[in-house]
Steps between C-alpha positions, in 0.01 A plus 500: 500500500754737645372853564821662386397861556396426861826314560709788360309751710553298818872447445545868413310602814738287709794662321361843586463406867860372509625823340293710742673331793857496370566723196570810704772319697736556206729799466337786310728455199432127471129553561468753215698284257291192577176697473601633157553149372180375663311778324664398171384141551147593609449743210671266250746770392784363278859491618680824428184705451490824697261489795240779516608710799162642603313172460770316694475750784122464514532121497752509787267710714202279420696181576615626839141599582387151402764348727363700793158341449616135477804481730310337786305252286572126507631320196211348308468130411520427129162411342595161361249294695195565713700572817788681328870411536742676733719728282818352649405142401670527161521123445123456535437804283735382225337157489189681382673756276783320320267276292339823377830657392535728802752511785495663841766579758484629855741524790705726723794690356759726655404627844195270487311703242225289334519457123221383269491457123261342251629441148487304178689171530763484225646164599554258788803274524717307747862602562721302739189364668350848545184616323547818294192708416561769238249785494429723201245781484412612853134568578539607865809592702623712787745788492822300532557241226781253587596337167558159660431341837472165669141455620385186682777290347439624144689762300275778374650699211330817372606578143320835502696601809826374345451717191402806706808456716730477198340798330534714813866398530552599137336839546706563815822401322437758228581772753812335640849399398478260208804276563366307797390144566145607415613662176688184406184297562295722268775489240503120515128494418554762226255759635652775285420323172153362580361590841183288472686185400768577759236527772346167392837324506601653831166419665534136395859473626451688826178314583706182477758651738217585741372143487853378578512733801170365634622141452805609699269640769325163520836324534611749766177450693560125507851555638394757761183328622204641688718689748577747222135565413413535868769765537398689185137503606575663834764762422356846560805704401501594132879495487521157665247362251687653205824348629345154531346522153830621348690207650240250376502662155877456481471139610228428241699664222825322587318167518312526168474833317862601446645150439231437238548838328877443491460146368266625225725799423192723540697822453204737493355356819835522678526868410142558617560312824799719589308812399239413762748406773458810712449629851543253782543201266796667330651619830490144636664339196784721365681198356233455231527841327878467527486167317259652246749779428773241452278316251442822306874552475599146403192338352572199723226396743735288714516751786125556496442126509747456785346779709147365452607146591674616819207724590250213503619362836587851617140627474359179644717556809393867512130406483544245777679762710198729464261220596707395801530859617125553471393183680755549780310811615196594287420801719835663416540348154423810294778699663741207490439434128547869425831484687610210280439715192764747617718233659551137397302530173624842390668490160582131514784414264599165361 
């Protein structure tokens, strides 16, 4: 029989070690926002409820003190057999957990930060030859909660993280201009009339869009080959890594996500996609928001469809340019990729 409490404790301990090593690498603003939401999850405080200021401050101080005590510890094996299983061997772990209605994910995220999560398994399915594991209630997690990720060839979708993301976007939007892509997304899901039902509908739709993106990532990985992963695993410049990830995201979305959303006339998801096209990703792809604006004015998706179709080969070429540049001179690759961001890849137009 599974010792669930011991398993939860072990996974949570590994999460704490990962946070101790990496959480304070974030900017102060991002760190405080993530810690607020982590506190909300840990204390099971409902969305929208005011957080107790004094208790939150005490918790922050206690958590940072805890990090100081565990930062140098090794990640612990999961107690699923006599010897324990390495916490990064998610396939072996899930073979033991999935029959019991549980699911586990581990891996390295942005800037090689380890992520661990143990959750209720809501469903498992196959999509385009890729296994999709959908997690519900989360029993153990680290500070950062990516809603969806490709882990060891499987897509891991976290519905709790999806809902938290959407709720935080909604709260943030309340303080901003209403007539934006984000506002149009919330209007499509009728948040003003029934916020709970709107959140349910939006979580279902946007989780599907996230699955489409991860399927696109799998397709992109097949096209780019192992040279791409070798490059991504060795970049030590944050900006160079962000550039590479932005280019691959665009390729994945032009291969699968955007064509599928356009074909399905998924209006709410298109609004939400453009609302989240920001920073470097937006700077690299000005043609997409321009086509979106044209769609808003005419109601005709022809220009959007045309831009996405043309961009498919465009981003594949851009990704291959990054790979070629890296492998030509790995020692100088970080600087050379950063130069591409302000040179050949800056504000690419179709």
